[in-house]
Coordinates of C-alpha atoms in Angstrom, one line a residue:
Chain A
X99 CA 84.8 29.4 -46.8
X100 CA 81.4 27.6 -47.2
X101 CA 80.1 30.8 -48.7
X102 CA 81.7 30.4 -52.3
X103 CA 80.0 27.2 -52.8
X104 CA 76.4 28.2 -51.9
X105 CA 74.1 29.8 -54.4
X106 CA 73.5 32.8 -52.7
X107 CA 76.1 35.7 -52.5
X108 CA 75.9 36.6 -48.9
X109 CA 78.9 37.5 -47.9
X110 CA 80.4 37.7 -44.2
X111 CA 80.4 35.2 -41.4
X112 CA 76.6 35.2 -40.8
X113 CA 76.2 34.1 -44.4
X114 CA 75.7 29.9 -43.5
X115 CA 72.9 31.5 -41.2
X116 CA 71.2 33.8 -43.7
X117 CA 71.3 31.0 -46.3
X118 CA 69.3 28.6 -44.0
X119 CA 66.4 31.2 -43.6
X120 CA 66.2 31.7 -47.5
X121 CA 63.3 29.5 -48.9
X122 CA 64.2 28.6 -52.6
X123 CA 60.8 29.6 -53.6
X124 CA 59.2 33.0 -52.0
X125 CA 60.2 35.7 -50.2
X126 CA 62.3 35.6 -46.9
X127 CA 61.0 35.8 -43.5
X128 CA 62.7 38.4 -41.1
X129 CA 63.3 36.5 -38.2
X130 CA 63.2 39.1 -35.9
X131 CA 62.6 39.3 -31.9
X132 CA 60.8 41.5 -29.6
X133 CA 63.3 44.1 -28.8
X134 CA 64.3 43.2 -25.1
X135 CA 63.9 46.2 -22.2
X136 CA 67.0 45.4 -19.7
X137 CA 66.0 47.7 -16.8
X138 CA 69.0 48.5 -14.4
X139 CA 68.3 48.1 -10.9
X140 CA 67.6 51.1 -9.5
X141 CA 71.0 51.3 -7.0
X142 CA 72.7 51.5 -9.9
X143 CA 70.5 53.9 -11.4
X144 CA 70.8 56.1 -8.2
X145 CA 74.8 55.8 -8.3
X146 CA 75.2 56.9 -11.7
X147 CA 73.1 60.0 -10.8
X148 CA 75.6 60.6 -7.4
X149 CA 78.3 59.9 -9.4
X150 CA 77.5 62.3 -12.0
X151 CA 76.7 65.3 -9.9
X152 CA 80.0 65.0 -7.8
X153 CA 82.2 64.4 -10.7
X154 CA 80.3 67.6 -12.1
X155 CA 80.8 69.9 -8.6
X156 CA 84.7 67.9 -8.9
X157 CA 85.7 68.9 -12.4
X158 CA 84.2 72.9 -11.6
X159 CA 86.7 72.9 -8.2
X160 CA 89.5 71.9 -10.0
X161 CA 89.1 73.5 -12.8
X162 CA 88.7 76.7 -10.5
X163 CA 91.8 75.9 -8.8
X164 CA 94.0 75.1 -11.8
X165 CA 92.6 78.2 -13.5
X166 CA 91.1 77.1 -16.7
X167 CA 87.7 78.1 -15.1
X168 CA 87.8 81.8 -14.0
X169 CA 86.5 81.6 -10.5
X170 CA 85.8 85.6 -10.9
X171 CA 82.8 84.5 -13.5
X172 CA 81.9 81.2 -12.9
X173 CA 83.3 80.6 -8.7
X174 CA 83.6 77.5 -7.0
X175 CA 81.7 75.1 -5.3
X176 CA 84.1 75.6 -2.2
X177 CA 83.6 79.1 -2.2
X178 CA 79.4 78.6 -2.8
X179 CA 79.7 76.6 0.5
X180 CA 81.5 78.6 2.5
X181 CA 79.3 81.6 1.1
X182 CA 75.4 79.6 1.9
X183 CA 77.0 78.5 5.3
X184 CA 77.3 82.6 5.8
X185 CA 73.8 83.2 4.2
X186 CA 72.1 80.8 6.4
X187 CA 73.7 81.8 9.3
X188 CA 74.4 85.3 9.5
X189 CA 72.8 86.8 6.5
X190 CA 68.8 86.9 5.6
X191 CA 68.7 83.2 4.2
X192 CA 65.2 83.1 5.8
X193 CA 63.7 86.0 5.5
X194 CA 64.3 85.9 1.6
X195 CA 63.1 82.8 1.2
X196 CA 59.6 83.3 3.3
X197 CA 59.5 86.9 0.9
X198 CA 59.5 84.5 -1.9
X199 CA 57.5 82.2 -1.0
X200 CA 55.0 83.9 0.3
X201 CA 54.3 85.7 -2.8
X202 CA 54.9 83.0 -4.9
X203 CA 51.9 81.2 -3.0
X204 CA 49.4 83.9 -2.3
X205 CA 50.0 84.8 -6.7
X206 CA 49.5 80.8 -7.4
X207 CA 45.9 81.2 -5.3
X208 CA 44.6 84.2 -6.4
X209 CA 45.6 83.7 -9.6
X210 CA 44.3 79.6 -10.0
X211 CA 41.2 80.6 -8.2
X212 CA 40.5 83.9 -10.1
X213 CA 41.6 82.2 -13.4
X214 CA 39.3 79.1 -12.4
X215 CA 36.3 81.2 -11.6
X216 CA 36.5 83.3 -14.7
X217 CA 37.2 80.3 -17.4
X218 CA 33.6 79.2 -15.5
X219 CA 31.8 82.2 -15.5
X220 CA 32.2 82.0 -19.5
X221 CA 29.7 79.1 -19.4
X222 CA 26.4 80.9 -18.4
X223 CA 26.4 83.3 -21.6
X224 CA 27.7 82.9 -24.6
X225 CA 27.2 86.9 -25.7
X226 CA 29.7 87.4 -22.6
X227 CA 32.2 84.7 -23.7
X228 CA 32.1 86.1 -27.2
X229 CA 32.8 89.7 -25.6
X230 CA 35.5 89.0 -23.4
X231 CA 37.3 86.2 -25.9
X232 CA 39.6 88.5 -27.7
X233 CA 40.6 90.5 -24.5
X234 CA 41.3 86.9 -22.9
X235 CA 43.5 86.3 -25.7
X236 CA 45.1 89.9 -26.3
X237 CA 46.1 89.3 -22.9
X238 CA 47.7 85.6 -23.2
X239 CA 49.7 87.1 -26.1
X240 CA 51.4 90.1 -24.1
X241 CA 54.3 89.1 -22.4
X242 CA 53.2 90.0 -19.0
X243 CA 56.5 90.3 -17.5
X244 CA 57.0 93.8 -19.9
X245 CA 54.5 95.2 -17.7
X246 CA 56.5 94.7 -14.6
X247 CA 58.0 97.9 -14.2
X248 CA 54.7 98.9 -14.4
X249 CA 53.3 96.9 -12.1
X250 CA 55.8 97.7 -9.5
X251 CA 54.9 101.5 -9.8
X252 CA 51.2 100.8 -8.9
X253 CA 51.2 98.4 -6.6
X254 CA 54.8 99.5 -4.5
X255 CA 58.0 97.8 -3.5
X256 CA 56.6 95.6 -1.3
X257 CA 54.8 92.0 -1.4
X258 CA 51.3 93.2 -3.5
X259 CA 53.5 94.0 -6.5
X260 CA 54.7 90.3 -6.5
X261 CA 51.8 89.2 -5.7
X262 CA 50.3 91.3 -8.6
X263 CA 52.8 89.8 -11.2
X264 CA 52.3 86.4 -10.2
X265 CA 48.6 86.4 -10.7
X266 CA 49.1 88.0 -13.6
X267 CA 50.8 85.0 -15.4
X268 CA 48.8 82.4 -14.0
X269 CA 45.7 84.2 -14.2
X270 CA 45.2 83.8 -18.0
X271 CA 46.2 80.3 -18.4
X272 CA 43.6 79.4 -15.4
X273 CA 40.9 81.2 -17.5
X274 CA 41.4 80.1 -20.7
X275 CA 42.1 75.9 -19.3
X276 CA 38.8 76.8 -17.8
X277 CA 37.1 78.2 -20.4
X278 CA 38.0 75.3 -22.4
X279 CA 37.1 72.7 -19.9
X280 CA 33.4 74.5 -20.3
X281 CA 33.8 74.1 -24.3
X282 CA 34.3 70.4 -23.7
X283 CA 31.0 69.8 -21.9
X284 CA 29.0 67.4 -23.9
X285 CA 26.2 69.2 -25.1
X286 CA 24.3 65.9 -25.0
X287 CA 24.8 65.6 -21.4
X288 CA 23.4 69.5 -20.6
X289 CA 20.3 67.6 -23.1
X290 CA 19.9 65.0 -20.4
X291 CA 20.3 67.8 -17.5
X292 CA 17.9 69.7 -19.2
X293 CA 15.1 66.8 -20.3
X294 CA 15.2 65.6 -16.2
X295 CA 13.9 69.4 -15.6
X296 CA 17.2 71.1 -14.5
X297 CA 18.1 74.6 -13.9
X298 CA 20.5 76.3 -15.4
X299 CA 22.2 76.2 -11.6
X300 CA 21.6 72.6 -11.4
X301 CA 23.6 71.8 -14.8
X302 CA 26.5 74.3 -13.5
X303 CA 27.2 72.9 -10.0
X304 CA 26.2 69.3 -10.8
X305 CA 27.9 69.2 -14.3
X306 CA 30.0 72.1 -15.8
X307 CA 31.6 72.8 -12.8
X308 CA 32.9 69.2 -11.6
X309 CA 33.7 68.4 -15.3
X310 CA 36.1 71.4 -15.1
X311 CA 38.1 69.9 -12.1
X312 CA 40.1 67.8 -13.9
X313 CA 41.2 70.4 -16.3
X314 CA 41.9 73.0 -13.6
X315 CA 43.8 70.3 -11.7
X316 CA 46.3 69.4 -14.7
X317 CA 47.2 73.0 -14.7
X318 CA 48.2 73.5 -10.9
X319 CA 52.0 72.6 -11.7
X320 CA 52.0 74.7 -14.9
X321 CA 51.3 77.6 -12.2
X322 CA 53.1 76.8 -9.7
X323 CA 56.2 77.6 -11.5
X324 CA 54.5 80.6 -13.2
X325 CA 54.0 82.3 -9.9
X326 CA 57.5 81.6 -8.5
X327 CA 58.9 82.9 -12.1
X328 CA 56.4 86.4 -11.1
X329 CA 57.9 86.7 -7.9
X330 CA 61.3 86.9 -9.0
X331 CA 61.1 89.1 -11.6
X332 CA 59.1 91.5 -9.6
X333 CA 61.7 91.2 -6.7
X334 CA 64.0 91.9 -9.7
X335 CA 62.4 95.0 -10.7
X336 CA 62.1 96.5 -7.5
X337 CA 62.4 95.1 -3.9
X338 CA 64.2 94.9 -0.3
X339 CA 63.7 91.1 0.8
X340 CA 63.5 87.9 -1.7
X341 CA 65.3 85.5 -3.2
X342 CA 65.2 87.3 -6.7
X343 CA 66.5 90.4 -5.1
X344 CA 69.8 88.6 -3.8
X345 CA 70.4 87.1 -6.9
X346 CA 70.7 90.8 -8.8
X347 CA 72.3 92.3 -5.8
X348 CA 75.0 89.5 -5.6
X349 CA 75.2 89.9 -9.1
X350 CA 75.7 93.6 -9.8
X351 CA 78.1 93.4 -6.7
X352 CA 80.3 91.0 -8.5
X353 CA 79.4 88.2 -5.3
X354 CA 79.1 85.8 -8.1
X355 CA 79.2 82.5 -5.1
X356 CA 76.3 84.1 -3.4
X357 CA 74.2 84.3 -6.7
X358 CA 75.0 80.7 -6.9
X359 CA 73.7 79.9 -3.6
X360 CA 70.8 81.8 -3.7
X361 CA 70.3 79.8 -7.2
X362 CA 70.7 77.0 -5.7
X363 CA 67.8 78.0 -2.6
X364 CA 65.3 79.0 -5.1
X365 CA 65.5 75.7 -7.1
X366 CA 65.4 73.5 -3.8
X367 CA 62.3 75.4 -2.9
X368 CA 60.9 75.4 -6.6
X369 CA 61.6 71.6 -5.7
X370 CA 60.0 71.6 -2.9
X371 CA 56.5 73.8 -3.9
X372 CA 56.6 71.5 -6.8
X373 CA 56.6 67.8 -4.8
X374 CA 53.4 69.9 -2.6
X375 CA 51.5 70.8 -5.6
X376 CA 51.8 66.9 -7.0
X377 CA 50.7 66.0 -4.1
X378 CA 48.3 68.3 -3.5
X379 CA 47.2 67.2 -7.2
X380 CA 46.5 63.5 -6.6
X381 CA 44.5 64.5 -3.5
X382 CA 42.2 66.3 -5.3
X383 CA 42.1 63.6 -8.4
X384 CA 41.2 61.4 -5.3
X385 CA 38.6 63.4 -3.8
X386 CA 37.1 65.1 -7.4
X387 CA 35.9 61.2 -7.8
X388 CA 33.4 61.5 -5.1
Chain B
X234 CA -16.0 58.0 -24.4
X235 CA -12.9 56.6 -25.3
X236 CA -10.2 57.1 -22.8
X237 CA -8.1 60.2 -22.9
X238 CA -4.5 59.2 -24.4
X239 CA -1.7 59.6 -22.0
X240 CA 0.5 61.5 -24.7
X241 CA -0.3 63.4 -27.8
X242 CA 1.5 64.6 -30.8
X243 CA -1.0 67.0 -32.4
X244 CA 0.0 68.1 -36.0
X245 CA 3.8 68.8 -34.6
X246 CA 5.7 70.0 -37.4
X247 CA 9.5 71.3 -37.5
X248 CA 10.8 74.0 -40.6
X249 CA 14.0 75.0 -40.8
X250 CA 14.9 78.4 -42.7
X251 CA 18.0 78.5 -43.8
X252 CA 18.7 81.9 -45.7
X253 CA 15.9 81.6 -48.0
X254 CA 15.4 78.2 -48.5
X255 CA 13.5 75.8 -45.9
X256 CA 14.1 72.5 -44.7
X257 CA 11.3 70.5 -43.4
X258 CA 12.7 68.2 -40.6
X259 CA 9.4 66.9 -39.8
X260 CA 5.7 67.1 -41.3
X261 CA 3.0 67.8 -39.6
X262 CA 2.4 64.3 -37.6
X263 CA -0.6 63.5 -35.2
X264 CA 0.3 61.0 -33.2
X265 CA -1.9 59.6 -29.8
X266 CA 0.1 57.4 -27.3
X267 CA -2.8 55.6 -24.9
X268 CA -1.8 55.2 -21.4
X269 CA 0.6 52.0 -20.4
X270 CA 1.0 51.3 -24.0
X271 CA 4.5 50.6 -25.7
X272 CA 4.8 52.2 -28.8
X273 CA 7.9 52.4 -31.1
X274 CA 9.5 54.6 -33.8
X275 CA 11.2 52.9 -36.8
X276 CA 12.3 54.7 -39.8
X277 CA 15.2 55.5 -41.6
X278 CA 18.1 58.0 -40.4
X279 CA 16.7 61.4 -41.3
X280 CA 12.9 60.6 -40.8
X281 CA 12.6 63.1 -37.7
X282 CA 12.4 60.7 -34.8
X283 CA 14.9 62.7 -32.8
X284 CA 13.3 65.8 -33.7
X285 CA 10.2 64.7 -32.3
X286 CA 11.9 63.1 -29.3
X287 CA 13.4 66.4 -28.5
X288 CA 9.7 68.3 -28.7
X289 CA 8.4 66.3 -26.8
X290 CA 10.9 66.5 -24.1
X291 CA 10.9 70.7 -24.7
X292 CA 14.3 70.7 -25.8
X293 CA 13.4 72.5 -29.1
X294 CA 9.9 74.7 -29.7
X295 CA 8.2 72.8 -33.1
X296 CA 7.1 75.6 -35.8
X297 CA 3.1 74.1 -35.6
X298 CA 1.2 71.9 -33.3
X299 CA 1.2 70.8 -29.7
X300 CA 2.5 68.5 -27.6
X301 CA -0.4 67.5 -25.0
X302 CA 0.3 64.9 -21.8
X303 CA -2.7 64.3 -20.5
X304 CA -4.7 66.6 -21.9
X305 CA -2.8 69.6 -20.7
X306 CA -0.6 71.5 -23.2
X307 CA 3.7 70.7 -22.3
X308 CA 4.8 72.0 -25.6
X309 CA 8.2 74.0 -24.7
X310 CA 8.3 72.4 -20.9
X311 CA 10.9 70.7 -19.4
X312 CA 10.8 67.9 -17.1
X313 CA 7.7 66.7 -18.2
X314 CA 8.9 63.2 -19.6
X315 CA 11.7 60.9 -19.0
X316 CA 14.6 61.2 -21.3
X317 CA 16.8 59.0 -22.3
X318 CA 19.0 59.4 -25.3
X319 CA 21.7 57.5 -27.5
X320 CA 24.8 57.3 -24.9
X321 CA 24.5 56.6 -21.4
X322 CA 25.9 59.9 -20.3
X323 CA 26.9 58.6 -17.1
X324 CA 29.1 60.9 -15.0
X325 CA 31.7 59.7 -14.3
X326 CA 32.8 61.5 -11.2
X327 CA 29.6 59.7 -9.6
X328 CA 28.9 56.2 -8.3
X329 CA 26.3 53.8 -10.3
X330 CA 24.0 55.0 -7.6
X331 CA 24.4 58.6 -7.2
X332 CA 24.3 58.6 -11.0
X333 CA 20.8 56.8 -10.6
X334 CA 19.7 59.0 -7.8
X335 CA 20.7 62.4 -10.3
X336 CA 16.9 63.0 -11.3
X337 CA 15.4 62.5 -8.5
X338 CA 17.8 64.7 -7.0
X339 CA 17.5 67.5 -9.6
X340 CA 13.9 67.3 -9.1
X341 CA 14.6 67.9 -5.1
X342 CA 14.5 65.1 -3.6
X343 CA 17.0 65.0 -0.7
X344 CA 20.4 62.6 -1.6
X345 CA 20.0 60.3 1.3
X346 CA 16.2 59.5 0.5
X347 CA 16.7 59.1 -3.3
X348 CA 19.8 56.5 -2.3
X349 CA 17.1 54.8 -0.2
X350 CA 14.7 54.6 -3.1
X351 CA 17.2 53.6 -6.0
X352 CA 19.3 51.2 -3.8
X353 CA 16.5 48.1 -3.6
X354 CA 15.8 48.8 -7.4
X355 CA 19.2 48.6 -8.5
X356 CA 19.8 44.9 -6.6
X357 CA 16.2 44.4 -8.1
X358 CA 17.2 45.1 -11.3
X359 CA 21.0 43.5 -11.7
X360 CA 22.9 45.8 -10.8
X361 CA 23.4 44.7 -6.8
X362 CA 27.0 44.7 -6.3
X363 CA 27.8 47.6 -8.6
X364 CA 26.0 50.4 -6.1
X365 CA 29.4 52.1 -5.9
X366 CA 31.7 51.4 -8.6
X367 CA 32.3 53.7 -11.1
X368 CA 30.6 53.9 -14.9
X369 CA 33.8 53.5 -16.6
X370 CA 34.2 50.0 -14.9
X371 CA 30.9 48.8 -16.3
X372 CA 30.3 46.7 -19.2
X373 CA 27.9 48.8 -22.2
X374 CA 24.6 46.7 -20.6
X375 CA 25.5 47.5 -17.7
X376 CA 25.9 51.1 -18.4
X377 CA 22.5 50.9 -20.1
X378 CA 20.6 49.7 -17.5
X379 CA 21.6 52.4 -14.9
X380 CA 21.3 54.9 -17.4
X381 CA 17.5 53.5 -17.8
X382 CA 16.8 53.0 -14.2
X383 CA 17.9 56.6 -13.9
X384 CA 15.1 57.7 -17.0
X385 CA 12.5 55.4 -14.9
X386 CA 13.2 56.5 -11.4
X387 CA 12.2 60.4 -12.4
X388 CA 8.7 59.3 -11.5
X389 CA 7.5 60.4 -15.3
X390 CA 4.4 58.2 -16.5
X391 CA 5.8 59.4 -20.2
X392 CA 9.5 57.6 -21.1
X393 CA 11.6 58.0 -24.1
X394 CA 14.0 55.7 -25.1
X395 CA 15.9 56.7 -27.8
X396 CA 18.3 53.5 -29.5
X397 CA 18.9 52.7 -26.1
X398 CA 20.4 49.1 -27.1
X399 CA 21.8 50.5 -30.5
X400 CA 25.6 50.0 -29.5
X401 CA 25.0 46.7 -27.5
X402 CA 26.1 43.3 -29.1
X403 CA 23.6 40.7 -30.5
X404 CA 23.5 38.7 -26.9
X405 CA 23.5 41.8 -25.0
X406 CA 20.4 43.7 -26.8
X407 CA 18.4 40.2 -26.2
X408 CA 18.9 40.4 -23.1
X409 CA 18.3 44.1 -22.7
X410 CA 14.8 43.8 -24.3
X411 CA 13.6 41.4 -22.1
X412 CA 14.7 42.9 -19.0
X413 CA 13.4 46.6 -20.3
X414 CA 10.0 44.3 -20.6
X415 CA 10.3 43.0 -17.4
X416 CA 10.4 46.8 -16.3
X417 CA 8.1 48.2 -18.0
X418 CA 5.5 45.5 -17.1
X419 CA 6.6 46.3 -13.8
X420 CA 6.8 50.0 -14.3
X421 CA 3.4 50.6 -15.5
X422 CA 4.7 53.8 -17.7
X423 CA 4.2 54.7 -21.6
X424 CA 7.3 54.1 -23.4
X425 CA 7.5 55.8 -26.6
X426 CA 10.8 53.6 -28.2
X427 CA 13.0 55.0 -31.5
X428 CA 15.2 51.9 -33.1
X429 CA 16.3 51.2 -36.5
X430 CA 15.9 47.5 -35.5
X431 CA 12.7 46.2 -36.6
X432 CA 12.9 42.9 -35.2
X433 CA 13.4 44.9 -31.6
X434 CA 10.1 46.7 -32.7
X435 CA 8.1 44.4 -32.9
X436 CA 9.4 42.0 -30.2
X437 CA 8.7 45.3 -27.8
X438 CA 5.7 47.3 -29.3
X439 CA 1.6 47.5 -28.9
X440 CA 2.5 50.2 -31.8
X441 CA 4.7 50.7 -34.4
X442 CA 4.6 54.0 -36.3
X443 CA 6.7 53.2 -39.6
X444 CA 8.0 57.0 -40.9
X445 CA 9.9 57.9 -44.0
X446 CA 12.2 61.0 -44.6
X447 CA 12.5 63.8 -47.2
X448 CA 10.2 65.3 -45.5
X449 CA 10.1 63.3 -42.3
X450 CA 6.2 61.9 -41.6
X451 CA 4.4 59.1 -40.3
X452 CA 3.7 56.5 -43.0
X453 CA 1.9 53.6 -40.6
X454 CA 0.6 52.8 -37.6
X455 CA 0.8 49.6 -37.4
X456 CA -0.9 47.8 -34.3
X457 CA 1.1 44.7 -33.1
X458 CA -1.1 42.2 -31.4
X459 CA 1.1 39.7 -30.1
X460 CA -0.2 38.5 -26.5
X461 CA 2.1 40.2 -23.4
X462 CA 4.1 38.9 -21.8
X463 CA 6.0 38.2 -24.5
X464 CA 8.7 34.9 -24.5
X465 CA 11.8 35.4 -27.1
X466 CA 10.1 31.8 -28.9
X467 CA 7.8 34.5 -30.2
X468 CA 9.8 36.1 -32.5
X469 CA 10.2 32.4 -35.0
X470 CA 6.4 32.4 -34.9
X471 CA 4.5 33.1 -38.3
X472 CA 2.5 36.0 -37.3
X473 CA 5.7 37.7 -35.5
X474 CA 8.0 37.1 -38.9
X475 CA 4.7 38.6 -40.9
X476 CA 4.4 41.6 -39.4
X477 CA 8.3 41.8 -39.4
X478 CA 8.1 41.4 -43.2
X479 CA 5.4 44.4 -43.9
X480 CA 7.4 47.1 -42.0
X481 CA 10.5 46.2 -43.4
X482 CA 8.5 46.3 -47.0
X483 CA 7.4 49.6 -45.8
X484 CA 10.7 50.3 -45.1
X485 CA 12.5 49.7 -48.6
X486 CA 9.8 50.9 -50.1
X487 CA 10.5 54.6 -48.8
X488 CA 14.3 53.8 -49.4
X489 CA 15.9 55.4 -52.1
X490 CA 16.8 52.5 -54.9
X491 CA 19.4 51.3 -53.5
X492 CA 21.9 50.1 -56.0
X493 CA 22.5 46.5 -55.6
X494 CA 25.8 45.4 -54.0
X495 CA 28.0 43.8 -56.3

């Protein structure tokens, strides 16, 4: 090899190469390229998802079969169809999944709007916001969910309990997005409102209030899946209809395929409130510009 | 009978008391501003101009004195001048012109008429074409000149301009003084202007009060009479780069030594 001969004690094939960058006087230059981004095309992309998930739902109804996957705890996917095929079409498929939603939407819009309004309201005195501050964030400490049982008791089995705990967990972190939305306003710009002659109205609808939007947008996904997370656990507490109260019935029944399915409803429809609210989102980016 | 001045400052003073000691932002200062007249503010940082900017608007009460506008006391009211400070502070949820019409419209004019109003003034004054983009697609001149239109279109015979062209580049501010000159020959309205660019001072001013700081007072008055209107060839001319020289001896005068840079 070449290597012996040359001055430098580089060892290894790449040695004739590292030998031509070195200078004999000063330091070396790293050669060194922009690291290249090879994107996949997006088929292919797409495939190794499919591929994935089948090989997943393939390897859980063998291993069911074969037995090194106790179908009594875990079930299979054969068993999950044939048991959704029976929950859509002779059971309450339906009706549990309007219970369910239905709270989970009617918590997400008292509870933004509420949230929203108070955050606000914590702009036009700053005695008030001083008050109400540590009860705002006593109340964003407590686990909400502990108070459930509660919850249940005063409001009843039916929807308003649900209702009650969804608002309850996306009530607070409306207010206090809010609340700092209206800490962000830049004082210098209430000095303009203010030196053009405006009332203290004026610099809440034309300035606090639309500067706020943003903030109160960004936080409508956070409470989307807050509220649908109150639903369940109320309809887990105590309830007839819902989504959450199939899941604990299959479950202290042993009907381990139809909490699977019902699993499997509530994500698709988490899914699906989710995609609404994104899009509901970038309408309102869209129209908060004019 | 000389003529009543448009705006008065008359022995305004600001004290601050902190826990038992007391911080005088601004000595008593009498200052009269004539009607139509352009009269600027230089000083060093510290010297009270924004505190007197911000009594005069009635953002903040001053400890002594009053604040007269023609002849009738508007010491503590607000709305009585126009009011432009430092930034912009364009919204930016609103168009150029929407964010031009926004004093007339807090002052009650309906939207469609103060759109009519601003519109012609805005193609008038460069900004044709930019009616309804957005401030955050503007250049910083740009951006100054709406924010100024909107200070101008409030219908207020006083205006204060506070740095208005402090963050602009070299070529930009050039620009921007000649156009604000164009306006305010146009405009008619008293212009009380705070810089720390003396150059821009005397290019722009009838007046120049020169103020020092520690506590914050009025040195100078310093009457600048350059003929209007004024070409930018004026500022290489002797008389121009004289009275440039005394206010910025006035200047370093006030200045703490400064130690010399190495």
């Amino acid at each position: 090899m070449t290597s012996k001969s040359t001055a430098f004690p580089s060892p290894g094939p790449l040695s004739l190469f590292g030998a031509r960058l070195r200078r004999a006087d000063g330091p070396r230059r790293a050669r060194r390229r922009l690291p290249t981004r090879r994107d996949w095309p997006s088929w292919s992309i797409v495939a190794f998802q499919i591929g994935f998930l089948v090989a997943l739902i393939a390897l859980w109804e063998i291993g069911a079969r074969v037995g090194f996957i106790d179908p009594f705890f875990w079930s299979s996917p054969s068993a999950i169809w044939s048991t959704g095929v029976v929950y859509f079409t002779e059971g309450n498929a339906f009706v549990d999944i309007a219970h369910t939603f239905r709270s989970t939407l009617l918590g997400f819009f008292i509870g933004t709007t509420a949230g929203g309004l108070l955050g606000l309201s914590f702009w036009w005195s700053s005695n008030y916001a001083r008050i109400v501050q540590p009860y705002i964030i006593c109340l964003e400490s407590l686990p909400k969910l502990a108070l459930a049982p509660l919850i249940i008791l005063v409001f009843g089995m039916g929807l308003a309990s649900k209702v009650a705990i969804a608002t309850a967990l996306t009530l607070v972190v409306s207010t206090l997005t809010a609340f700092a939305g209206v800490q962000a306003v830049d004082k210098d710009q209430e000095k303009l409102f203010y030196s053009l002659g405006a009332s203290r109205w004026q610099v809440f609808t034309k300035l606090v209030a639309p500067f706020c939007v943003p903030w109160l947008i960004s936080i409508l996904r956070v409470n989307i899946g807050l509220a649908l997370t109150g639903s369940i656990v109320g309809e887990f507490v105590a309830s007839q209809f819902g989504l959450g109260r199939t899941i604990l019935y299959a479950g202290q029944t042993y009907e381990i395929a139809l909490v699977w399915v019902a699993v499997f409803v509530l994500s698709a429809l988490s899914m699906v409130m989710y995609v609404a609210v994104s899009w509901l989102e970038s309408v309102l980016r869209k129209g908060a510009r004019n | 009978m000389a003529v009543r001045p448009k705006l008065v400052l008359d022995n305004v003073s600001m004290v601050f008391e902190t826990k038992g000691s007391t911080f005088t932002a601004l000595a008593p200062v009498h200052l009269e501003v004539p009607a139509g007249k352009f009269i600027s503010l230089i000083g060093p940082s510290g010297c009270g101009k924004s505190t007197i900017f911000n009594i005069v608007a009635g953002l903040q009460p001053p400890t002594t004195g009053k604040v007269l506008i023609d002849g009738e006391d508007a010491t503590g009211f607000i709305g009585q001048v126009g009011y432009m400070l430092q930034k912009d502070l364009l919204l930016p949820w609103r168009t150029v012109l929407d964010n031009v019409c926004l004093g007339m419209e807090i002052r009650g004019t309906p939207m469609a008429e103060a759109r009519d109003r601003a519109a012609p003034l805005l193609r008038k004054y460069g900004l044709g074409g930019f009616e309804s983009l957005y401030p955050a697609s503007l250049s910083g001149g740009m951006r100054q000149r709406a924010a100024l239109l909107r200070t101008l279109l409030v219908d207020m015979d006083v205006v204060l301009l506070d740095e208005p062209f402090g963050a602009l580049d070299a070529q930009t501010k050039a620009q921007m003084q000649e156009w604000l000159l164009q306006l305010f020959n146009d405009f008619g309205r008293t212009v009380v202007f705070v810089t720390h660019d003396v150059e821009e001072a005397v290019f722009l001013s009838d007046d120049i009060y020169v103020m020092a700081s520690r506590p914050g007072r009025v040195i100078e008055q310093l009457p600048i009479d350059l003929p209007r209107p004024r070409d930018r060839s004026i500022v290489s001319s002797p008389r121009f780069v004289a009275m440039k020289k005394y206010c910025l001896d006035l200047l370093h005068m006030e200045a703490p030594a400064a130690p010399v840079a190495a």
